[in-house]
Amino acid sequence: MALEKADQPKAKKAEDSLTKINDDKAAASPEAVAEKFNLPVYLKEVREELKKVSWPGRQQVISESAAVFLMVVISATFIYLVDSLFSTLSKLVF
């Protein structure tokens, strides 16, 4: 009996949570959204969001681009060397 009384508030909270989740899903359904897509409003909101972006400085862009280029060169060189090794080994075997 004592366990059942203790579990009742938990069961009520769980039931309320499920009801809230189902209500949120219904509100997000396409039928619930009565507005049509409005391009000018969308573009205005995009512009507002882009103003919030923290853009990197010129020096950061240059240094990170150089790092990416260096990693690509290193990776390509490694793949070339491994390919050459396997090619040479396959010629020796076959």
PDB file of C-alpha atoms in Angstrom:
ATOM      1  CA  MET A   1       0.000   0.000   0.000  1.00  0.00           C
ATOM      2  CA  ALA A   2       2.764   2.449   0.920  1.00  0.00           C
ATOM      3  CA  LEU A   3       4.477   1.933  -2.431  1.00  0.00           C
ATOM      4  CA  GLU A   4       1.306   2.563  -4.377  1.00  0.00           C
ATOM      5  CA  LYS A   5       0.762   5.939  -2.675  1.00  0.00           C
ATOM      6  CA  ALA A   6       4.370   6.921  -3.327  1.00  0.00           C
ATOM      7  CA  ASP A   7       4.115   5.930  -6.984  1.00  0.00           C
ATOM      8  CA  GLN A   8       0.917   7.882  -7.659  1.00  0.00           C
ATOM      9  CA  PRO A   9       2.576  11.328  -7.890  1.00  0.00           C
ATOM     10  CA  LYS A  10       5.241   9.892 -10.203  1.00  0.00           C
ATOM     11  CA  ALA A  11       2.596   8.326 -12.414  1.00  0.00           C
ATOM     12  CA  LYS A  12       0.687  11.618 -12.554  1.00  0.00           C
ATOM     13  CA  LYS A  13       3.861  13.514 -13.508  1.00  0.00           C
ATOM     14  CA  ALA A  14       4.655  10.987 -16.238  1.00  0.00           C
ATOM     15  CA  GLU A  15       1.119  11.229 -17.588  1.00  0.00           C
ATOM     16  CA  ASP A  16       1.315  15.046 -17.617  1.00  0.00           C
ATOM     17  CA  SER A  17       4.650  14.890 -19.430  1.00  0.00           C
ATOM     18  CA  LEU A  18       3.237  12.598 -22.118  1.00  0.00           C
ATOM     19  CA  THR A  19       0.235  14.882 -22.565  1.00  0.00           C
ATOM     20  CA  LYS A  20       2.532  17.879 -22.969  1.00  0.00           C
ATOM     21  CA  ILE A  21       4.682  16.020 -25.527  1.00  0.00           C
ATOM     22  CA  ASN A  22       1.609  15.048 -27.544  1.00  0.00           C
ATOM     23  CA  ASP A  23       0.325  18.644 -27.423  1.00  0.00           C
ATOM     24  CA  ASP A  24       3.711  19.924 -28.654  1.00  0.00           C
ATOM     25  CA  LYS A  25       3.661  17.455 -31.556  1.00  0.00           C
ATOM     26  CA  ALA A  26       0.172  18.545 -32.529  1.00  0.00           C
ATOM     27  CA  ALA A  27       1.201  22.198 -32.453  1.00  0.00           C
ATOM     28  CA  ALA A  28       4.184  21.494 -34.712  1.00  0.00           C
ATOM     29  CA  SER A  29       2.165  19.539 -37.277  1.00  0.00           C
ATOM     30  CA  PRO A  30       1.780  21.050 -40.762  1.00  0.00           C
ATOM     31  CA  GLU A  31      -1.959  21.360 -40.252  1.00  0.00           C
ATOM     32  CA  ALA A  32      -1.399  23.559 -37.194  1.00  0.00           C
ATOM     33  CA  VAL A  33       0.768  25.983 -39.142  1.00  0.00           C
ATOM     34  CA  ALA A  34      -1.685  28.159 -41.033  1.00  0.00           C
ATOM     35  CA  GLU A  35       0.854  30.642 -42.367  1.00  0.00           C
ATOM     36  CA  LYS A  36       2.296  30.269 -45.831  1.00  0.00           C
ATOM     37  CA  PHE A  37       5.939  30.751 -46.610  1.00  0.00           C
ATOM     38  CA  ASN A  38       6.757  34.446 -46.904  1.00  0.00           C
ATOM     39  CA  LEU A  39      10.041  35.074 -48.749  1.00  0.00           C
ATOM     40  CA  PRO A  40      10.588  38.724 -47.694  1.00  0.00           C
ATOM     41  CA  VAL A  41      10.036  37.867 -44.022  1.00  0.00           C
ATOM     42  CA  TYR A  42      12.324  34.849 -44.341  1.00  0.00           C
ATOM     43  CA  LEU A  43      15.107  36.934 -45.922  1.00  0.00           C
ATOM     44  CA  LYS A  44      14.731  39.592 -43.218  1.00  0.00           C
ATOM     45  CA  GLU A  45      15.078  36.941 -40.504  1.00  0.00           C
ATOM     46  CA  VAL A  46      18.108  35.449 -42.256  1.00  0.00           C
ATOM     47  CA  ARG A  47      19.762  38.879 -42.370  1.00  0.00           C
ATOM     48  CA  GLU A  48      19.060  39.376 -38.640  1.00  0.00           C
ATOM     49  CA  GLU A  49      20.593  35.993 -37.804  1.00  0.00           C
ATOM     50  CA  LEU A  50      23.661  36.652 -39.960  1.00  0.00           C
ATOM     51  CA  LYS A  51      24.289  39.858 -38.012  1.00  0.00           C
ATOM     52  CA  LYS A  52      24.650  37.709 -34.873  1.00  0.00           C
ATOM     53  CA  VAL A  53      27.385  35.546 -36.420  1.00  0.00           C
ATOM     54  CA  SER A  54      30.904  36.014 -35.111  1.00  0.00           C
ATOM     55  CA  TRP A  55      32.864  36.132 -38.368  1.00  0.00           C
ATOM     56  CA  PRO A  56      36.558  35.159 -38.315  1.00  0.00           C
ATOM     57  CA  GLY A  57      39.216  37.743 -39.003  1.00  0.00           C
ATOM     58  CA  ARG A  58      41.419  37.764 -42.081  1.00  0.00           C
ATOM     59  CA  GLN A  59      44.413  36.315 -40.225  1.00  0.00           C
ATOM     60  CA  GLN A  60      42.355  33.450 -38.778  1.00  0.00           C
ATOM     61  CA  VAL A  61      40.962  32.564 -42.212  1.00  0.00           C
ATOM     62  CA  ILE A  62      44.453  32.552 -43.732  1.00  0.00           C
ATOM     63  CA  SER A  63      46.003  30.435 -40.976  1.00  0.00           C
ATOM     64  CA  GLU A  64      43.173  27.902 -40.913  1.00  0.00           C
ATOM     65  CA  SER A  65      43.154  27.649 -44.716  1.00  0.00           C
ATOM     66  CA  ALA A  66      46.904  27.008 -44.649  1.00  0.00           C
ATOM     67  CA  ALA A  67      46.409  24.293 -42.024  1.00  0.00           C
ATOM     68  CA  VAL A  68      43.738  22.596 -44.145  1.00  0.00           C
ATOM     69  CA  PHE A  69      45.910  22.808 -47.271  1.00  0.00           C
ATOM     70  CA  LEU A  70      48.881  21.331 -45.386  1.00  0.00           C
ATOM     71  CA  MET A  71      46.792  18.421 -44.072  1.00  0.00           C
ATOM     72  CA  VAL A  72      45.475  17.703 -47.578  1.00  0.00           C
ATOM     73  CA  VAL A  73      49.025  17.641 -48.965  1.00  0.00           C
ATOM     74  CA  ILE A  74      50.226  15.359 -46.157  1.00  0.00           C
ATOM     75  CA  SER A  75      47.246  13.004 -46.596  1.00  0.00           C
ATOM     76  CA  ALA A  76      47.659  12.860 -50.380  1.00  0.00           C
ATOM     77  CA  THR A  77      51.391  12.156 -50.020  1.00  0.00           C
ATOM     78  CA  PHE A  78      50.709   9.370 -47.516  1.00  0.00           C
ATOM     79  CA  ILE A  79      48.089   7.767 -49.777  1.00  0.00           C
ATOM     80  CA  TYR A  80      50.460   8.033 -52.766  1.00  0.00           C
ATOM     81  CA  LEU A  81      53.271   6.348 -50.821  1.00  0.00           C
ATOM     82  CA  VAL A  82      51.052   3.532 -49.562  1.00  0.00           C
ATOM     83  CA  ASP A  83      49.674   3.018 -53.076  1.00  0.00           C
ATOM     84  CA  SER A  84      53.200   2.896 -54.514  1.00  0.00           C
ATOM     85  CA  LEU A  85      54.234   0.381 -51.854  1.00  0.00           C
ATOM     86  CA  PHE A  86      51.288  -1.920 -52.584  1.00  0.00           C
ATOM     87  CA  SER A  87      51.835  -1.551 -56.311  1.00  0.00           C
ATOM     88  CA  THR A  88      55.493  -2.555 -55.982  1.00  0.00           C
ATOM     89  CA  LEU A  89      54.638  -5.463 -53.685  1.00  0.00           C
ATOM     90  CA  SER A  90      51.913  -6.727 -56.007  1.00  0.00           C
ATOM     91  CA  LYS A  91      54.350  -6.670 -58.969  1.00  0.00           C
ATOM     92  CA  LEU A  92      56.813  -8.749 -56.956  1.00  0.00           C
ATOM     93  CA  VAL A  93      54.176 -11.283 -55.962  1.00  0.00           C
ATOM     94  CA  PHE A  94      52.352 -11.597 -59.274  1.00  0.00           C
TER      95      PHE A  94
END
